[in-house]
Every structure is written in C-alpha cells, then in structure tokens.
Amino acid sequence: MTTTQGTQQDATAERLWTYDTVRVGQAGAETQVTLTGEDIAEYAACAQNPDARYSMPGAGGDAPRMMAMPTMALTYAPLLRDEIAEANGFVAQERSVTARRQTPFAKCEIRWYRPVYAGETLTASRRVYEKYERRGSKFVTFRVSAFDEAGAVVASYDYTCIFEYSAGQRAVPDASDQVTVAQDTDAVPDPAQFLTWEQAGTGTALPRTLAVGETTENILRKNAHRLAGRPSESNIHTDEEFARQNIFGGAVNAGPATLSYVDRFLGLNFPPEALYNGGSLLMRAITPFRAGDVVTFSGEITGAGGNLYGQRKAQVRIRGVNQRDELVSLSDATVTFA
C-alpha cells in the first residue's frame, strides 16, 4: 500500500492516547454549566421520560423549580475523554486520522449527594482514576465530579472505557425473527406504587417494570444534546460505517443513554430523593442496545439496613433484557428511604 507524504507527516505528528500512554492522574480542563429548565426537559425527552417533574411548566402558576433527572450528571458534568487526551499532549483514538478506533463504554458508577435544579451553575473536574487489565482486555476508569457554586460536591461518577479488547467482534443480530415487545411509552410515576421501607425485604420484586425501545432518531438526539465540550459527529452511535469496524459490529446507543433508562425505571418505583439523598447507581453494559431493540427493566431488593447516619438504605439489582432474551445491562443501586 502506498502512503502519501501528508499521511506520513500526520502519523509522525500524532501522539495517540493509547492504554500504554494513559497515566493515572492525567486531568482535563474544568467545565462550567448553568443549567436551564430547557436543558432539563431536553435530557428527559432524550431519556424518553414523560414524568411531568422534568417537563417545562405551562405559562402562569407557581410551578416549583425544575429538578434534573439524577443521571443528568453525565450531561452537565460530561466525561470529555478526548479533551483530557489533548490537555496532556495526546490525540484521543476516536479523533485520530491515522489509527482511529473507539474506546467504548464498559460501566459507570454514579454517587449523588443532593438534588440539582434549574438555575444552578455547576463546575466539573475530570481525571484518570485507574487503569487495569482483565481477561485480556484493558480498561481505563475516569472520575468526574460536579460542584455547586459553594464548592460542595453534588455528584461524582467513575466511568470505565475499554481501551483494548481481546474478544472478537460481535455479530449484528438478524431482525427477521425477533419477538415483538410493547414499549411503555407513557409510564409515569405513581407515588401509591412506590416501594416502602416496610416492603423492602430481600428478594422483593420492585412493583413496576419498564420496556424502553431505542431508535436511530433518539440516538442522534441524545448525541446532539451537549452542554459542554466539543460535539462528536462521528462515533459508534452515529456512524454505521465506523461502527462496523469496532467491537460491536454496528451502531449502538451510548452507555449513558441506557443509564438514563435505568434512572427512569427507578423513578417508577422510588421518589427521586431515594437516589439524590446519598444513593448510588452502578451499571455494567453486557450486550449492545441497538436501534430497533426493546429492553425491559425489572428489579428486586438484594439487601436492606441502616447506616452510621441513621439512614434506611436498600440495595437493588436491576436487569435489562432485550426482545431476544439477552441481558443488555446489569445494575446495582443503593436507595435511601425517608
């Protein structure tokens, strides 16, 4: 293969941010976002969440200040790993012109300390937290923290990417023989159906399930909703040709999108304060969530008890299973009861 002089120069100039050049402690620039009601409503729309608490109020009346969905932390305090690479003198593999490849989502754990509302200005910091190898694949975890105007942490999360993967490429499933699953497009919270502390025994199933369908249009809408950092027009979520060259063999939705669906599911079974008052959520991606898929989320209590601060807490296991009966995501949440 003949290489042009320009390509040779590009290859020489690029310092790719590979697993071997990643260092714990490498950080990116801080970002600052002033959250608006429109931002909150658009995030909820991307999460396919019709809950009125996250919708713009009508004209007139004394509507309460809008509260953000808990997982919106990943939008007002985004990861921006390509900008971390640049801040340390490297080119992210997703931005490479010579050896472009994806470093896809593996898992994310979010911790919350209080609700976040429209009108707040939030500052976010981001850095490499750890790197490790497991079963032949290489992972990098980033820690992102969001602070309010007083400097207090409102949320933080650890986001893990696969920098090098040992497994072969996944096959794109044949859509011709899939089972049809009805989506719960209009499911909204009903406080009368929320699980109570008295009901939170180990093995108790959560009262409600949620079936969420994914579309290409919604994937594009979610990709376009950015409050900080440069847009990414071409990735494994929006560029089918590029996606076919990567581990999933085709376009898939983003890990944070699936997290927002888990958030919506939890909101059918608990009030948002259950997460916001010292709760947490860890989601692991198992099987790609592709356009055309419908994933049904269900959960059960795996443990319950108090803590040193007198709070009553329960652990919840959430499974997301698609119409092919494949496990798409496995999540563990800690919720707090009033």
Tab-separated table of N, CA, C and O in Angstrom, residues 106-205:
chain	number	residue	atom	x	y	z
A	106	ALA	N	-17.874	0.598	29.206
A	106	ALA	CA	-17.943	-0.705	29.876
A	106	ALA	C	-18.886	-0.650	31.082
A	106	ALA	O	-19.753	-1.509	31.247
A	107	LYS	N	-18.703	0.375	31.934
A	107	LYS	CA	-19.557	0.508	33.117
A	107	LYS	C	-19.438	1.918	33.667
A	107	LYS	O	-18.523	2.671	33.294
A	108	CYS	N	-20.353	2.271	34.550
A	108	CYS	CA	-20.308	3.583	35.200
A	108	CYS	C	-20.992	3.489	36.554
A	108	CYS	O	-22.037	2.843	36.685
A	109	GLU	N	-20.383	4.100	37.558
A	109	GLU	CA	-20.983	4.187	38.888
A	109	GLU	C	-21.135	5.647	39.273
A	109	GLU	O	-20.168	6.401	39.282
A	110	ILE	N	-22.374	6.055	39.598
A	110	ILE	CA	-22.670	7.439	39.974
A	110	ILE	C	-23.060	7.484	41.442
A	110	ILE	O	-23.765	6.598	41.939
A	111	ARG	N	-22.621	8.554	42.123
A	111	ARG	CA	-22.984	8.795	43.521
A	111	ARG	C	-23.571	10.208	43.626
A	111	ARG	O	-23.007	11.148	43.060
A	112	TRP	N	-24.681	10.328	44.356
A	112	TRP	CA	-25.347	11.621	44.482
A	112	TRP	C	-25.360	12.085	45.934
A	112	TRP	O	-25.415	11.277	46.856
A	113	TYR	N	-25.334	13.421	46.099
A	113	TYR	CA	-25.303	13.990	47.440
A	113	TYR	C	-26.452	14.958	47.704
A	113	TYR	O	-26.769	15.235	48.862
A	114	ARG	N	-27.075	15.460	46.657
A	114	ARG	CA	-28.280	16.286	46.796
A	114	ARG	C	-28.877	16.508	45.412
A	114	ARG	O	-28.219	16.298	44.394
A	115	PRO	N	-30.146	16.957	45.353
A	115	PRO	CA	-30.751	17.251	44.051
A	115	PRO	C	-30.087	18.454	43.374
A	115	PRO	O	-29.470	19.298	44.031
A	116	VAL	N	-30.233	18.518	42.065
A	116	VAL	CA	-29.722	19.632	41.265
A	116	VAL	C	-30.904	20.269	40.544
A	116	VAL	O	-31.790	19.560	40.027
A	117	TYR	N	-30.930	21.616	40.496
A	117	TYR	CA	-32.093	22.344	39.991
A	117	TYR	C	-31.717	23.312	38.875
A	117	TYR	O	-30.549	23.738	38.753
A	118	ALA	N	-32.718	23.684	38.096
A	118	ALA	CA	-32.532	24.707	37.073
A	118	ALA	C	-32.057	26.006	37.729
A	118	ALA	O	-32.501	26.365	38.817
A	119	GLY	N	-31.153	26.696	37.054
A	119	GLY	CA	-30.602	27.946	37.565
A	119	GLY	C	-29.279	27.783	38.278
A	119	GLY	O	-28.574	28.785	38.512
A	120	GLU	N	-28.906	26.557	38.618
A	120	GLU	CA	-27.625	26.340	39.291
A	120	GLU	C	-26.473	26.353	38.298
A	120	GLU	O	-26.602	25.868	37.166
A	121	THR	N	-25.336	26.872	38.732
A	121	THR	CA	-24.106	26.815	37.949
A	121	THR	C	-23.220	25.731	38.542
A	121	THR	O	-22.893	25.770	39.738
A	122	LEU	N	-22.852	24.768	37.708
A	122	LEU	CA	-22.129	23.580	38.163
A	122	LEU	C	-20.768	23.502	37.478
A	122	LEU	O	-20.669	23.606	36.252
A	123	THR	N	-19.741	23.307	38.279
A	123	THR	CA	-18.374	23.163	37.775
A	123	THR	C	-17.979	21.696	37.859
A	123	THR	O	-18.271	21.032	38.861
A	124	ALA	N	-17.331	21.198	36.819
A	124	ALA	CA	-16.943	19.785	36.788
A	124	ALA	C	-15.451	19.635	36.566
A	124	ALA	O	-14.844	20.365	35.778
A	125	SER	N	-14.858	18.680	37.275
A	125	SER	CA	-13.462	18.303	37.066
A	125	SER	C	-13.430	16.860	36.598
A	125	SER	O	-14.343	16.083	36.873
A	126	ARG	N	-12.342	16.478	35.886
A	126	ARG	CA	-12.243	15.124	35.324
A	126	ARG	C	-10.784	14.697	35.277
A	126	ARG	O	-9.893	15.499	34.982
A	127	ARG	N	-10.537	13.424	35.585
A	127	ARG	CA	-9.170	12.915	35.578
A	127	ARG	C	-9.179	11.402	35.419
A	127	ARG	O	-10.214	10.738	35.623
A	128	VAL	N	-8.031	10.847	35.057
A	128	VAL	CA	-7.872	9.393	35.015
A	128	VAL	C	-7.767	8.892	36.450
A	128	VAL	O	-6.928	9.349	37.221
A	129	TYR	N	-8.625	7.938	36.796
A	129	TYR	CA	-8.690	7.431	38.165
A	129	TYR	C	-7.908	6.132	38.329
A	129	TYR	O	-7.197	5.944	39.318
A	130	GLU	N	-8.043	5.211	37.366
A	130	GLU	CA	-7.293	3.963	37.425
A	130	GLU	C	-7.261	3.318	36.040
A	130	GLU	O	-8.035	3.676	35.156
A	131	LYS	N	-6.366	2.351	35.864
A	131	LYS	CA	-6.307	1.536	34.658
A	131	LYS	C	-5.980	0.113	35.072
A	131	LYS	O	-5.242	-0.104	36.043
A	132	TYR	N	-6.539	-0.860	34.343
A	132	TYR	CA	-6.310	-2.247	34.737
A	132	TYR	C	-6.596	-3.167	33.557
A	132	TYR	O	-7.261	-2.789	32.586
A	133	GLU	N	-6.083	-4.392	33.667
A	133	GLU	CA	-6.321	-5.422	32.663
A	133	GLU	C	-7.144	-6.542	33.275
A	133	GLU	O	-6.953	-6.898	34.441
A	134	ARG	N	-8.060	-7.094	32.478
A	134	ARG	CA	-8.886	-8.192	32.950
A	134	ARG	C	-9.297	-9.072	31.761
A	134	ARG	O	-9.825	-8.563	30.780
A	135	ARG	N	-8.998	-10.351	31.868
A	135	ARG	CA	-9.332	-11.332	30.832
A	135	ARG	C	-8.879	-10.888	29.447
A	135	ARG	O	-9.579	-11.025	28.451
A	136	GLY	N	-7.687	-10.328	29.387
A	136	GLY	CA	-7.087	-9.964	28.120
A	136	GLY	C	-7.483	-8.609	27.584
A	136	GLY	O	-6.911	-8.137	26.582
A	137	SER	N	-8.455	-7.936	28.203
A	137	SER	CA	-8.854	-6.593	27.776
A	137	SER	C	-8.270	-5.552	28.731
A	137	SER	O	-7.937	-5.857	29.881
A	138	LYS	N	-8.143	-4.311	28.239
A	138	LYS	CA	-7.524	-3.243	29.018
A	138	LYS	C	-8.529	-2.110	29.206
A	138	LYS	O	-9.136	-1.636	28.253
A	139	PHE	N	-8.674	-1.680	30.468
A	139	PHE	CA	-9.703	-0.722	30.841
A	139	PHE	C	-9.074	0.519	31.474
A	139	PHE	O	-8.070	0.432	32.178
A	140	VAL	N	-9.727	1.666	31.247
A	140	VAL	CA	-9.339	2.924	31.892
A	140	VAL	C	-10.590	3.504	32.545
A	140	VAL	O	-11.648	3.601	31.915
A	141	THR	N	-10.470	3.873	33.828
A	141	THR	CA	-11.577	4.479	34.561
A	141	THR	C	-11.270	5.951	34.818
A	141	THR	O	-10.166	6.299	35.252
A	142	PHE	N	-12.265	6.788	34.540
A	142	PHE	CA	-12.154	8.235	34.761
A	142	PHE	C	-13.074	8.628	35.909
A	142	PHE	O	-14.162	8.070	36.060
A	143	ARG	N	-12.647	9.583	36.717
A	143	ARG	CA	-13.501	10.120	37.777
A	143	ARG	C	-13.876	11.556	37.431
A	143	ARG	O	-13.012	12.397	37.181
A	144	VAL	N	-15.177	11.809	37.420
A	144	VAL	CA	-15.709	13.141	37.148
A	144	VAL	C	-16.515	13.574	38.363
A	144	VAL	O	-17.319	12.797	38.891
A	145	SER	N	-16.285	14.811	38.818
A	145	SER	CA	-17.007	15.337	39.979
A	145	SER	C	-17.647	16.662	39.607
A	145	SER	O	-17.062	17.470	38.875
A	146	ALA	N	-18.856	16.889	40.108
A	146	ALA	CA	-19.592	18.132	39.858
A	146	ALA	C	-19.761	18.882	41.168
A	146	ALA	O	-20.149	18.294	42.187
A	147	PHE	N	-19.484	20.192	41.141
A	147	PHE	CA	-19.517	21.028	42.334
A	147	PHE	C	-20.505	22.174	42.134
A	147	PHE	O	-20.645	22.702	41.028
A	148	ASP	N	-21.173	22.577	43.226
A	148	ASP	CA	-22.060	23.730	43.138
A	148	ASP	C	-21.272	25.014	43.355
A	148	ASP	O	-20.025	24.994	43.492
A	149	GLU	N	-21.971	26.119	43.392
A	149	GLU	CA	-21.295	27.422	43.487
A	149	GLU	C	-20.600	27.616	44.824
A	149	GLU	O	-19.693	28.456	44.947
A	150	ALA	N	-20.987	26.847	45.834
A	150	ALA	CA	-20.315	26.924	47.133
A	150	ALA	C	-19.115	25.986	47.212
A	150	ALA	O	-18.424	25.950	48.232
A	151	GLY	N	-18.873	25.215	46.149
A	151	GLY	CA	-17.749	24.291	46.129
A	151	GLY	C	-18.050	22.917	46.687
A	151	GLY	O	-17.148	22.079	46.807
A	152	ALA	N	-19.316	22.652	47.014
A	152	ALA	CA	-19.699	21.343	47.541
A	152	ALA	C	-19.956	20.367	46.388
A	152	ALA	O	-20.506	20.750	45.346
A	153	VAL	N	-19.595	19.108	46.586
A	153	VAL	CA	-19.828	18.089	45.567
A	153	VAL	C	-21.315	17.737	45.554
A	153	VAL	O	-21.894	17.405	46.597
A	154	VAL	N	-21.926	17.807	44.364
A	154	VAL	CA	-23.330	17.409	44.244
A	154	VAL	C	-23.457	16.003	43.666
A	154	VAL	O	-24.441	15.298	43.928
A	155	ALA	N	-22.477	15.582	42.866
A	155	ALA	CA	-22.482	14.235	42.285
A	155	ALA	C	-21.079	13.926	41.797
A	155	ALA	O	-20.292	14.832	41.467
A	156	SER	N	-20.752	12.646	41.748
A	156	SER	CA	-19.495	12.213	41.137
A	156	SER	C	-19.726	10.852	40.510
A	156	SER	O	-20.637	10.128	40.906
A	157	TYR	N	-18.913	10.536	39.509
A	157	TYR	CA	-19.061	9.220	38.885
A	157	TYR	C	-17.726	8.710	38.371
A	157	TYR	O	-16.812	9.491	38.065
A	158	ASP	N	-17.638	7.379	38.323
A	158	ASP	CA	-16.472	6.671	37.768
A	158	ASP	C	-16.925	5.977	36.489
A	158	ASP	O	-17.815	5.124	36.525
A	159	TYR	N	-16.316	6.356	35.373
A	159	TYR	CA	-16.741	5.924	34.036
A	159	TYR	C	-15.606	5.108	33.428
A	159	TYR	O	-14.498	5.604	33.268
A	160	THR	N	-15.881	3.846	33.108
A	160	THR	CA	-14.848	2.937	32.613
A	160	THR	C	-15.027	2.671	31.126
A	160	THR	O	-16.132	2.331	30.670
A	161	CYS	N	-13.931	2.809	30.371
A	161	CYS	CA	-13.903	2.559	28.933
A	161	CYS	C	-12.988	1.374	28.632
A	161	CYS	O	-12.030	1.112	29.362
A	162	ILE	N	-13.275	0.685	27.540
A	162	ILE	CA	-12.421	-0.413	27.075
A	162	ILE	C	-11.418	0.176	26.077
A	162	ILE	O	-11.780	0.530	24.957
A	163	PHE	N	-10.158	0.289	26.482
A	163	PHE	CA	-9.147	0.858	25.596
A	163	PHE	C	-8.596	-0.184	24.611
A	163	PHE	O	-8.219	0.150	23.502
A	164	GLU	N	-8.515	-1.433	25.047
A	164	GLU	CA	-8.131	-2.527	24.155
A	164	GLU	C	-8.962	-3.743	24.529
A	164	GLU	O	-9.089	-4.064	25.710
A	165	TYR	N	-9.561	-4.405	23.545
A	165	TYR	CA	-10.412	-5.549	23.856
A	165	TYR	C	-9.901	-6.803	23.182
A	165	TYR	O	-9.423	-6.788	22.047
A	166	SER	N	-10.001	-7.904	23.926
A	166	SER	CA	-9.463	-9.172	23.438
A	166	SER	C	-10.482	-9.968	22.659
A	166	SER	O	-10.141	-10.767	21.796
A	167	ALA	N	-11.768	-9.780	22.975
A	167	ALA	CA	-12.804	-10.577	22.320
A	167	ALA	C	-12.971	-10.156	20.872
A	167	ALA	O	-12.679	-9.019	20.488
A	168	GLY	N	-13.459	-11.057	20.056
A	168	GLY	CA	-13.719	-10.746	18.660
A	168	GLY	C	-14.925	-9.844	18.507
A	168	GLY	O	-15.652	-9.558	19.461
A	169	GLN	N	-15.168	-9.416	17.283
A	169	GLN	CA	-16.283	-8.515	17.018
A	169	GLN	C	-17.613	-9.240	17.185
A	169	GLN	O	-17.778	-10.391	16.804
A	170	ARG	N	-18.588	-8.551	17.771
A	170	ARG	CA	-19.916	-9.121	17.938
A	170	ARG	C	-20.677	-9.113	16.611
A	170	ARG	O	-20.528	-8.183	15.810
A	171	ALA	N	-21.499	-10.106	16.402
A	171	ALA	CA	-22.330	-10.157	15.211
A	171	ALA	C	-23.575	-9.292	15.416
A	171	ALA	O	-24.133	-9.242	16.509
A	172	VAL	N	-23.992	-8.598	14.361
A	172	VAL	CA	-25.234	-7.835	14.419
A	172	VAL	C	-26.395	-8.814	14.276
A	172	VAL	O	-26.431	-9.603	13.333
A	173	PRO	N	-27.344	-8.822	15.207
A	173	PRO	CA	-28.427	-9.822	15.164
A	173	PRO	C	-29.353	-9.626	13.975
A	173	PRO	O	-29.538	-8.508	13.487
A	174	ASP	N	-29.932	-10.715	13.524
A	174	ASP	CA	-30.912	-10.698	12.455
A	174	ASP	C	-32.253	-10.251	13.030
A	174	ASP	O	-32.749	-10.840	13.989
A	175	ALA	N	-32.836	-9.228	12.423
A	175	ALA	CA	-34.083	-8.680	12.956
A	175	ALA	C	-35.311	-9.447	12.500
A	175	ALA	O	-36.415	-9.196	12.982
A	176	SER	N	-35.154	-10.388	11.606
A	176	SER	CA	-36.320	-11.018	10.989
A	176	SER	C	-37.106	-11.919	11.936
A	176	SER	O	-38.308	-12.109	11.767
A	177	ASP	N	-36.442	-12.494	12.946
A	177	ASP	CA	-37.130	-13.450	13.815
A	177	ASP	C	-37.252	-12.951	15.256
A	177	ASP	O	-37.360	-13.738	16.185
A	178	GLN	N	-37.265	-11.644	15.438
A	178	GLN	CA	-37.344	-11.105	16.785
A	178	GLN	C	-38.774	-11.110	17.310
A	178	GLN	O	-39.736	-10.923	16.569
A	179	VAL	N	-38.901	-11.319	18.617
A	179	VAL	CA	-40.192	-11.252	19.296
A	179	VAL	C	-40.569	-9.792	19.495
A	179	VAL	O	-39.743	-8.962	19.856
A	180	THR	N	-41.820	-9.450	19.240
A	180	THR	CA	-42.286	-8.084	19.419
A	180	THR	C	-42.618	-7.835	20.893
A	180	THR	O	-43.350	-8.614	21.511
A	181	VAL	N	-42.063	-6.756	21.444
A	181	VAL	CA	-42.325	-6.377	22.835
A	181	VAL	C	-42.913	-4.973	22.840
A	181	VAL	O	-42.359	-4.062	22.215
A	182	ALA	N	-44.022	-4.781	23.515
A	182	ALA	CA	-44.666	-3.470	23.579
A	182	ALA	C	-43.882	-2.537	24.487
A	182	ALA	O	-43.439	-2.921	25.566
A	183	GLN	N	-43.697	-1.292	24.029
A	183	GLN	CA	-42.976	-0.304	24.823
A	183	GLN	C	-43.926	0.385	25.796
A	183	GLN	O	-45.105	0.560	25.510
A	184	ASP	N	-43.370	0.786	26.940
A	184	ASP	CA	-44.141	1.539	27.934
A	184	ASP	C	-43.871	3.025	27.744
A	184	ASP	O	-43.198	3.672	28.551
A	185	THR	N	-44.383	3.589	26.658
A	185	THR	CA	-44.033	4.970	26.307
A	185	THR	C	-44.633	5.998	27.257
A	185	THR	O	-44.090	7.098	27.408
A	186	ASP	N	-45.762	5.670	27.899
A	186	ASP	CA	-46.462	6.658	28.722
A	186	ASP	C	-46.364	6.378	30.219
A	186	ASP	O	-47.092	6.988	31.007
A	187	ALA	N	-45.481	5.469	30.630
A	187	ALA	CA	-45.391	5.115	32.049
A	187	ALA	C	-44.863	6.288	32.865
A	187	ALA	O	-43.793	6.823	32.579
A	188	VAL	N	-45.622	6.701	33.873
A	188	VAL	CA	-45.221	7.815	34.741
A	188	VAL	C	-45.309	7.359	36.199
A	188	VAL	O	-46.026	6.418	36.528
A	189	PRO	N	-44.577	8.019	37.085
A	189	PRO	CA	-44.593	7.614	38.494
A	189	PRO	C	-45.958	7.784	39.139
A	189	PRO	O	-46.703	8.709	38.837
A	190	ASP	N	-46.272	6.869	40.030
A	190	ASP	CA	-47.465	6.935	40.863
A	190	ASP	C	-47.004	6.690	42.294
A	190	ASP	O	-46.644	5.562	42.645
A	191	PRO	N	-46.968	7.726	43.135
A	191	PRO	CA	-46.455	7.543	44.499
A	191	PRO	C	-47.131	6.411	45.258
A	191	PRO	O	-46.508	5.800	46.135
A	192	ALA	N	-48.360	6.087	44.901
A	192	ALA	CA	-49.057	4.996	45.587
A	192	ALA	C	-48.414	3.647	45.286
A	192	ALA	O	-48.633	2.677	46.022
A	193	GLN	N	-47.609	3.584	44.198
A	193	GLN	CA	-46.966	2.332	43.825
A	193	GLN	C	-45.494	2.280	44.235
A	193	GLN	O	-44.821	1.284	43.977
A	194	PHE	N	-44.966	3.350	44.848
A	194	PHE	CA	-43.577	3.336	45.277
A	194	PHE	C	-43.370	2.257	46.347
A	194	PHE	O	-44.226	2.056	47.220
A	195	LEU	N	-42.226	1.605	46.285
A	195	LEU	CA	-41.884	0.612	47.305
A	195	LEU	C	-41.585	1.324	48.619
A	195	LEU	O	-40.864	2.329	48.642
A	196	THR	N	-42.104	0.831	49.723
A	196	THR	CA	-41.866	1.423	51.035
A	196	THR	C	-40.778	0.647	51.773
A	196	THR	O	-40.427	-0.482	51.404
A	197	TRP	N	-40.283	1.254	52.837
A	197	TRP	CA	-39.265	0.597	53.651
A	197	TRP	C	-39.793	-0.716	54.226
A	197	TRP	O	-39.088	-1.720	54.277
A	198	GLU	N	-41.041	-0.722	54.627
A	198	GLU	CA	-41.628	-1.919	55.224
A	198	GLU	C	-41.719	-3.064	54.210
A	198	GLU	O	-41.715	-4.239	54.582
A	199	GLN	N	-41.782	-2.745	52.923
A	199	GLN	CA	-41.872	-3.763	51.877
A	199	GLN	C	-40.509	-4.218	51.372
A	199	GLN	O	-40.429	-5.181	50.614
A	200	ALA	N	-39.436	-3.535	51.771
A	200	ALA	CA	-38.116	-3.740	51.156
A	200	ALA	C	-37.366	-4.914	51.770
A	200	ALA	O	-36.253	-4.774	52.273
A	201	GLY	N	-37.966	-6.080	51.710
A	201	GLY	CA	-37.275	-7.276	52.172
A	201	GLY	C	-36.446	-7.894	51.067
A	201	GLY	O	-36.754	-7.753	49.877
A	202	THR	N	-35.381	-8.574	51.430
A	202	THR	CA	-34.523	-9.227	50.442
A	202	THR	C	-35.348	-10.187	49.593
A	202	THR	O	-36.105	-10.999	50.111
A	203	GLY	N	-35.188	-10.052	48.280
A	203	GLY	CA	-35.923	-10.895	47.348
A	203	GLY	C	-37.221	-10.296	46.855
A	203	GLY	O	-37.848	-10.838	45.938
A	204	THR	N	-37.630	-9.145	47.414
A	204	THR	CA	-38.868	-8.500	46.977
A	204	THR	C	-38.687	-7.896	45.591
A	204	THR	O	-37.738	-7.139	45.345
A	205	ALA	N	-39.602	-8.214	44.685
A	205	ALA	CA	-39.551	-7.632	43.340
A	205	ALA	C	-40.055	-6.200	43.383
A	205	ALA	O	-40.991	-5.861	44.127
